[in-house]
PDB file of C-alpha atoms and ligand atoms in Angstrom:
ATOM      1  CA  UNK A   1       2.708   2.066  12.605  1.00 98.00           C
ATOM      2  CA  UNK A   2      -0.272   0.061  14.307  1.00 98.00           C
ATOM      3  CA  UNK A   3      -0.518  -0.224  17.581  1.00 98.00           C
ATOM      4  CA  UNK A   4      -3.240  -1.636  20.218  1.00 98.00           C
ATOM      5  CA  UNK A   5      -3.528  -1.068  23.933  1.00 97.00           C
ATOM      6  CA  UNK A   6      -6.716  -3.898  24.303  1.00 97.00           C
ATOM      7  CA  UNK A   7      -8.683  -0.774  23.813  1.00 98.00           C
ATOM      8  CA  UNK A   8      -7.597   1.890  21.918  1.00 98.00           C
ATOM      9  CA  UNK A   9      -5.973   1.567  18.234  1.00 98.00           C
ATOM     10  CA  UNK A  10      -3.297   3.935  17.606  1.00 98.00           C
ATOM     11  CA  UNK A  11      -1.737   4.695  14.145  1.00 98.00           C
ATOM     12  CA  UNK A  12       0.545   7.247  12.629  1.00 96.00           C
ATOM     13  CA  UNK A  13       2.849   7.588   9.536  1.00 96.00           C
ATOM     14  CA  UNK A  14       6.393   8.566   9.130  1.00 89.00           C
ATOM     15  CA  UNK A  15       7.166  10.684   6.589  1.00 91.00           C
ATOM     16  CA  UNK A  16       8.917  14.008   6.011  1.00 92.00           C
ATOM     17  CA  UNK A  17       7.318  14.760   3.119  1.00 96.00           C
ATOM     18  CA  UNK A  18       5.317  13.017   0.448  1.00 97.00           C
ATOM     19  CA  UNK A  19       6.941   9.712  -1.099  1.00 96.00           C
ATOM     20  CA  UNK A  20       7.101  10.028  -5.034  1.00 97.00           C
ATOM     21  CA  UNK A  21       4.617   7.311  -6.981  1.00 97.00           C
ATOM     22  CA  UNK A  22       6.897   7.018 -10.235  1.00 95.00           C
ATOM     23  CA  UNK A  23       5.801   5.943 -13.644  1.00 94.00           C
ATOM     24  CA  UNK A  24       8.700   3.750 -15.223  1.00 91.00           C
ATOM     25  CA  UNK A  25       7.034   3.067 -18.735  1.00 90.00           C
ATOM     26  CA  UNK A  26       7.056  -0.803 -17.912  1.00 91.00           C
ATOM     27  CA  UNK A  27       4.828  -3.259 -18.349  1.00 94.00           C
ATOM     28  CA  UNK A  28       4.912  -6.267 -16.083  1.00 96.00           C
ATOM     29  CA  UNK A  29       3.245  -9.779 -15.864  1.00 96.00           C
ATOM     30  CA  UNK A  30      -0.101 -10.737 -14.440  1.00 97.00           C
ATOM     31  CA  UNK A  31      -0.794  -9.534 -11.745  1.00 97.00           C
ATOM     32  CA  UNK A  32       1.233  -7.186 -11.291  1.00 97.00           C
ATOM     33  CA  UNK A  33       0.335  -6.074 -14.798  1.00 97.00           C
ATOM     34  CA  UNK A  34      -2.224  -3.971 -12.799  1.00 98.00           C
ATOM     35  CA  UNK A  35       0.433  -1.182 -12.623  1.00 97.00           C
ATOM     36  CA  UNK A  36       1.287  -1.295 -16.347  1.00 96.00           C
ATOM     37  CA  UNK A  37       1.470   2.699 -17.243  1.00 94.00           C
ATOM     38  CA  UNK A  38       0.426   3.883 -14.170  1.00 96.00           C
ATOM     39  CA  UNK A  39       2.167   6.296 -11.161  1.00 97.00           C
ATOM     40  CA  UNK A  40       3.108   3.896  -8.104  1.00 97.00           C
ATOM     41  CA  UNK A  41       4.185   3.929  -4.755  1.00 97.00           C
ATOM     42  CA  UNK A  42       4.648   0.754  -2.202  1.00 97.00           C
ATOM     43  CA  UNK A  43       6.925   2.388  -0.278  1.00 96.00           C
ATOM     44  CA  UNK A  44       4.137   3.087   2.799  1.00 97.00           C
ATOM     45  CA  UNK A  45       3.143  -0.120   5.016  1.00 97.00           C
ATOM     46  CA  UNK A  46       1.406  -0.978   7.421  1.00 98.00           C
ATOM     47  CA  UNK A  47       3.386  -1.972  10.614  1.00 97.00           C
ATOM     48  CA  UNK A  48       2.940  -3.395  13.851  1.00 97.00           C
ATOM     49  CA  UNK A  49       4.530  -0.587  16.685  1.00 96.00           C
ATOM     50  CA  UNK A  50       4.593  -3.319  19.566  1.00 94.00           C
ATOM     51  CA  UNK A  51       3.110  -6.522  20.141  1.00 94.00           C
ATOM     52  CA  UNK A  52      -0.657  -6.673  19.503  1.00 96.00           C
ATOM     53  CA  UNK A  53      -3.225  -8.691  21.604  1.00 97.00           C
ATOM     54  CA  UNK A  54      -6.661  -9.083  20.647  1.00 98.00           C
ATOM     55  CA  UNK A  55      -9.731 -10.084  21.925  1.00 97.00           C
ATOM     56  CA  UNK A  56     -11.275 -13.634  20.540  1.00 98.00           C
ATOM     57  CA  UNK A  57     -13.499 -12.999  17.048  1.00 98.00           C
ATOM     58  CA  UNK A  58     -12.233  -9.456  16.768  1.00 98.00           C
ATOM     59  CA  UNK A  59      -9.779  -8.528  14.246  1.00 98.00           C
ATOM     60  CA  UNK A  60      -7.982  -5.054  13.045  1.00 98.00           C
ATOM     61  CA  UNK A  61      -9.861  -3.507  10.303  1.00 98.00           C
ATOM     62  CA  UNK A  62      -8.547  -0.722   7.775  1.00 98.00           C
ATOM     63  CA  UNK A  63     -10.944   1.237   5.751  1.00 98.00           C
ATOM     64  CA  UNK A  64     -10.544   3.799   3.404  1.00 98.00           C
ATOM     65  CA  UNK A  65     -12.796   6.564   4.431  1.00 98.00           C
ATOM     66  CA  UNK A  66     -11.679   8.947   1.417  1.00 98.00           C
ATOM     67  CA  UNK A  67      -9.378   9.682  -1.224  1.00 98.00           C
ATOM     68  CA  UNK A  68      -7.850  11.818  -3.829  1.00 98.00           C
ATOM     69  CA  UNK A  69     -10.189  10.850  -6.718  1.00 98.00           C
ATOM     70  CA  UNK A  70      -8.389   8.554  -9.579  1.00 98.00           C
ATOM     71  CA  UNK A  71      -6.129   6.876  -6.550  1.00 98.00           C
ATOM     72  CA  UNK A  72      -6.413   2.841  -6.851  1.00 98.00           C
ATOM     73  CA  UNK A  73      -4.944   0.075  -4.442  1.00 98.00           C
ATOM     74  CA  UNK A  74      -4.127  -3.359  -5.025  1.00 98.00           C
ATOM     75  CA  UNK A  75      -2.978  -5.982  -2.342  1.00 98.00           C
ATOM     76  CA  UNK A  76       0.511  -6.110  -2.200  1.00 98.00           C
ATOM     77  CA  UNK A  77       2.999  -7.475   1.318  1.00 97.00           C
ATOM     78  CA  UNK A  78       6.409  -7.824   2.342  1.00 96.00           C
ATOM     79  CA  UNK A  79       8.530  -5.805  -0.242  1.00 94.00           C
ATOM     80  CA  UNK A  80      11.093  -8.551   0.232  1.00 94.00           C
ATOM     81  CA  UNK A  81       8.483 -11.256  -1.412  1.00 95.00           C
ATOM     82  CA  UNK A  82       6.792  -9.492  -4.154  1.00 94.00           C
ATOM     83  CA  UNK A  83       6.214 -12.821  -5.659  1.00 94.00           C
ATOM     84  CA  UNK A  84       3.349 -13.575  -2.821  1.00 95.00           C
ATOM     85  CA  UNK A  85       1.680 -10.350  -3.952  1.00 98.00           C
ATOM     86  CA  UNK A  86      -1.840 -10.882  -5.218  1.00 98.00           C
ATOM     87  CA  UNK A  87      -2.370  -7.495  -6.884  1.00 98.00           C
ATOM     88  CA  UNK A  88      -6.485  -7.667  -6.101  1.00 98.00           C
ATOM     89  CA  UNK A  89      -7.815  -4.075  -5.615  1.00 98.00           C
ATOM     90  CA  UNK A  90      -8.686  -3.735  -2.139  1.00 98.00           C
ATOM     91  CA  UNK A  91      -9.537  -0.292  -0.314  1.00 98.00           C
ATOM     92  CA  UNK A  92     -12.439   0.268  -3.034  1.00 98.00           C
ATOM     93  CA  UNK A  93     -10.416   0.310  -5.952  1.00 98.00           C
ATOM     94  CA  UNK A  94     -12.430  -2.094  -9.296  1.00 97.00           C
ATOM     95  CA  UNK A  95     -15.457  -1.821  -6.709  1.00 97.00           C
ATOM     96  CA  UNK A  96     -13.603  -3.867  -4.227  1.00 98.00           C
ATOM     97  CA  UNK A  97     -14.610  -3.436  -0.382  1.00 97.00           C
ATOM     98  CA  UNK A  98     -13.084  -0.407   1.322  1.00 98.00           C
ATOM     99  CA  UNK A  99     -12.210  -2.010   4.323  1.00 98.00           C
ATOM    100  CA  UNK A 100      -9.524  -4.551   4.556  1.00 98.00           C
ATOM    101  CA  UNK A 101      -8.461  -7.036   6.844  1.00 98.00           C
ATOM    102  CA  UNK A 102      -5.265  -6.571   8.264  1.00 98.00           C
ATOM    103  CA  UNK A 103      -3.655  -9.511   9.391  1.00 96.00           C
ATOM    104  CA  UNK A 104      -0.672  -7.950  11.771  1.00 96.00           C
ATOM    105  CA  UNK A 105       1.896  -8.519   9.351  1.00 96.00           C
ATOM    106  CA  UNK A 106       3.752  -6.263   7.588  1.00 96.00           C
ATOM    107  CA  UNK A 107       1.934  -4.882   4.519  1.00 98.00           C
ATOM    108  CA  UNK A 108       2.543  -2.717   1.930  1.00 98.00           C
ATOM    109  CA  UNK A 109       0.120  -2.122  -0.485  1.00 98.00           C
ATOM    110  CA  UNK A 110       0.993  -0.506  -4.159  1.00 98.00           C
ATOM    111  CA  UNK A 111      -1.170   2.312  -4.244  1.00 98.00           C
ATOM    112  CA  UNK A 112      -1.556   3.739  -8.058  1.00 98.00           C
ATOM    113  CA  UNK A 113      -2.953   6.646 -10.345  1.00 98.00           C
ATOM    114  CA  UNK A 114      -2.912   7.131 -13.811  1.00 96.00           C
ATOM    115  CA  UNK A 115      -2.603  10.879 -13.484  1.00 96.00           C
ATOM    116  CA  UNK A 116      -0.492  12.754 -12.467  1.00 96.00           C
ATOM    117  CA  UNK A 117      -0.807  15.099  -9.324  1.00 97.00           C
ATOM    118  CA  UNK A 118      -0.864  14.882  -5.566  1.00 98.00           C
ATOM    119  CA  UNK A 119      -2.688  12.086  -3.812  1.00 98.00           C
ATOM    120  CA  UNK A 120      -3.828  11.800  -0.573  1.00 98.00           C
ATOM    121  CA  UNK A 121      -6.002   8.690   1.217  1.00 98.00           C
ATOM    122  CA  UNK A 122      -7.698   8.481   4.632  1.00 98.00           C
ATOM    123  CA  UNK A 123      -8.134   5.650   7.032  1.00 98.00           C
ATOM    124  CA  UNK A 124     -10.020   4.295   9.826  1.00 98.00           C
ATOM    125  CA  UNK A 125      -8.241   1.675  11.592  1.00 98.00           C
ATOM    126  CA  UNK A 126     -11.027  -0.303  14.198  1.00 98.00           C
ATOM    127  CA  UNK A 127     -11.585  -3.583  15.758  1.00 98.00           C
ATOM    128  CA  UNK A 128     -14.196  -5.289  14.082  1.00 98.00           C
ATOM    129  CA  UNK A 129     -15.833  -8.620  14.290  1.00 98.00           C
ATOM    130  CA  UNK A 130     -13.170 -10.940  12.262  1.00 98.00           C
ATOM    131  CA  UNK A 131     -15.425 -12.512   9.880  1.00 98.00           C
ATOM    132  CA  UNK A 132     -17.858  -9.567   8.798  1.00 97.00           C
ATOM    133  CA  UNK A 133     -15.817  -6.435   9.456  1.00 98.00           C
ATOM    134  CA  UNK A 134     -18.669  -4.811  11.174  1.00 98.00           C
ATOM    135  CA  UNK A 135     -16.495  -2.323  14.384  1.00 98.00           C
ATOM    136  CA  UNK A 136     -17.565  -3.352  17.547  1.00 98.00           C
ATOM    137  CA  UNK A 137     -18.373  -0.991  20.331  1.00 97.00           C
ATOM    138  CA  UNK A 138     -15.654  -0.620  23.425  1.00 97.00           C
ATOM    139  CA  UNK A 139     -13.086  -0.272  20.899  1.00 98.00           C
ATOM    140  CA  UNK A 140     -11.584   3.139  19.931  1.00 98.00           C
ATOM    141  CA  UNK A 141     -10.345   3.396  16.507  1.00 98.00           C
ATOM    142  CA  UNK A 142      -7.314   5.454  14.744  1.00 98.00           C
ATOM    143  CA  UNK A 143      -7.643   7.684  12.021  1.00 98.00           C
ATOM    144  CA  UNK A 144      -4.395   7.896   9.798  1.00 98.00           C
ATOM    145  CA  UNK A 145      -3.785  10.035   6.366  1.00 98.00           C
ATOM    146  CA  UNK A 146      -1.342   9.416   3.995  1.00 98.00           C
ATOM    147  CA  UNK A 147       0.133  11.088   0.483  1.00 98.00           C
ATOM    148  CA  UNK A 148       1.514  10.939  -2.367  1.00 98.00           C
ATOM    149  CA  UNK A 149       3.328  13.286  -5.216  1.00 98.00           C
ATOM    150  CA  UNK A 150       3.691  12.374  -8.539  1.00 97.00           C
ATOM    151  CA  UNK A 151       6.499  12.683 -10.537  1.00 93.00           C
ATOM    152  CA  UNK A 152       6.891  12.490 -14.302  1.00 78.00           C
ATOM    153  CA  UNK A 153       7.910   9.326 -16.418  1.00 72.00           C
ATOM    154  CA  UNK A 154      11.557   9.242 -16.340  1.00 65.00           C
ATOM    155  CA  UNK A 155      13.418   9.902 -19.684  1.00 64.00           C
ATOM    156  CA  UNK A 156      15.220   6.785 -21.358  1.00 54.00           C
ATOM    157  CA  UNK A 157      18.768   8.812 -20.951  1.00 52.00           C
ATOM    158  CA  UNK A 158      17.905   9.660 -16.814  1.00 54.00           C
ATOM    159  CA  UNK A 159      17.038   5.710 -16.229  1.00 53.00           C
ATOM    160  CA  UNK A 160      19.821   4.428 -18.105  1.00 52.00           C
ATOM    161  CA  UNK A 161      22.964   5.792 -15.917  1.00 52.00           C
ATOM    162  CA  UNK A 162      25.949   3.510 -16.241  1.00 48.00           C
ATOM    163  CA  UNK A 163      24.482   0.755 -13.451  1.00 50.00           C
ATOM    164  CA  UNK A 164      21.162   0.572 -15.022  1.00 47.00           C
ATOM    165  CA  UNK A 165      23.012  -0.079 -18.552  1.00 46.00           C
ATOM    166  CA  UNK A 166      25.010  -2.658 -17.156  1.00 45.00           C
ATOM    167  CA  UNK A 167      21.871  -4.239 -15.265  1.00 43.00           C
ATOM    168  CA  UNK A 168      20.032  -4.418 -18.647  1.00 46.00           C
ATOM    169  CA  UNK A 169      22.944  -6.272 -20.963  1.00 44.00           C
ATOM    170  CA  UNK A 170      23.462  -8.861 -17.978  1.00 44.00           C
ATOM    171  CA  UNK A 171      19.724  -9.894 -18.180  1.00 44.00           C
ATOM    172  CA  UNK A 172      19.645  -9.740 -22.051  1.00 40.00           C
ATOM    173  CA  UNK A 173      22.598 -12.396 -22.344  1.00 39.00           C
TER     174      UNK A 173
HETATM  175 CU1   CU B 201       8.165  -2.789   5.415  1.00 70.93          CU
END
């Protein structure tokens, strides 16, 4: 949850404990092929808390300041419309930049790792000039951390309960 007072950027997260990044042994089409045997998680997003007014030429900037080693990122959105999802890295992930333009809407990116273990990523949130990123002074920014657990590929007989079997034959025939 983002929020912005015309000075002062406020963020936190909401969660009781760790959400799971899950490897299901899939493999998907391009993009989103980018996941393909990996542990991952879109369940975080980043949310307006409010209406949010800003200043001409400024925009909200996230940056990843640090993470668990081996964590990647990859654009992602709505989780409604996960066919407008570009899958670039973002957040430094393939070399990409490690800040990122947010654009106020709802966004949740599909963070990744191919190992498994606990994951953890923090951000600076800051208004920044909106074409170069650079933060711009009078502006306080918002640090935010989030995590991750996680949890092992799931065996053939715990996916396949009785919906998942019927779910499968329906898009077979
Ligand atoms: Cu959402």
């Amino acid at each position: 949850m983002i929020s912005f007072d015309g000075t002062a950027v406020t963020s936190h997260a909401d969660f009781a404990s760790p959400p799971e990044m899950k490897n299901y042994g899939e493999s998907y089409t391009p993009p989103a092929d980018v996941l393909d045997g990996k542990f991952y998680s879109s369940q975080f997003g980043f949310l307006a808390d409010g209406f949010i007014s800003l200043d001409a030429g400024t925009a909200i900037w996230i940056e990843m300041t640090s993470a668990t080693p081996g964590l990647e990122v990859y654009e992602g959105g709505m989780r409604m419309m996960r066919d407008m999802h570009t899958y670039a890295p973002i957040f430094g992930t393939d070399g990409s930049d490690t800040t990122w333009k947010w654009n106020g809407m709802m966004h949740h990116p599909w963070f990744a790792a191919t190992n498994p273990g606990n994951y953890s990523a923090d951000f600076n949130i800051y208004i920044g000039d909106e074409i170069t990123g650079a933060a711009l002074s009078g502006y306080v920014p918002s640090t935010v951390t989030l995590e991750w657990v996680t949890v092992p590929a799931p065996t053939s007989a715990s996916i396949l309960g009785l919906g998942g079997l019927v779910g499968m034959r329906r898009r077979r025939h």
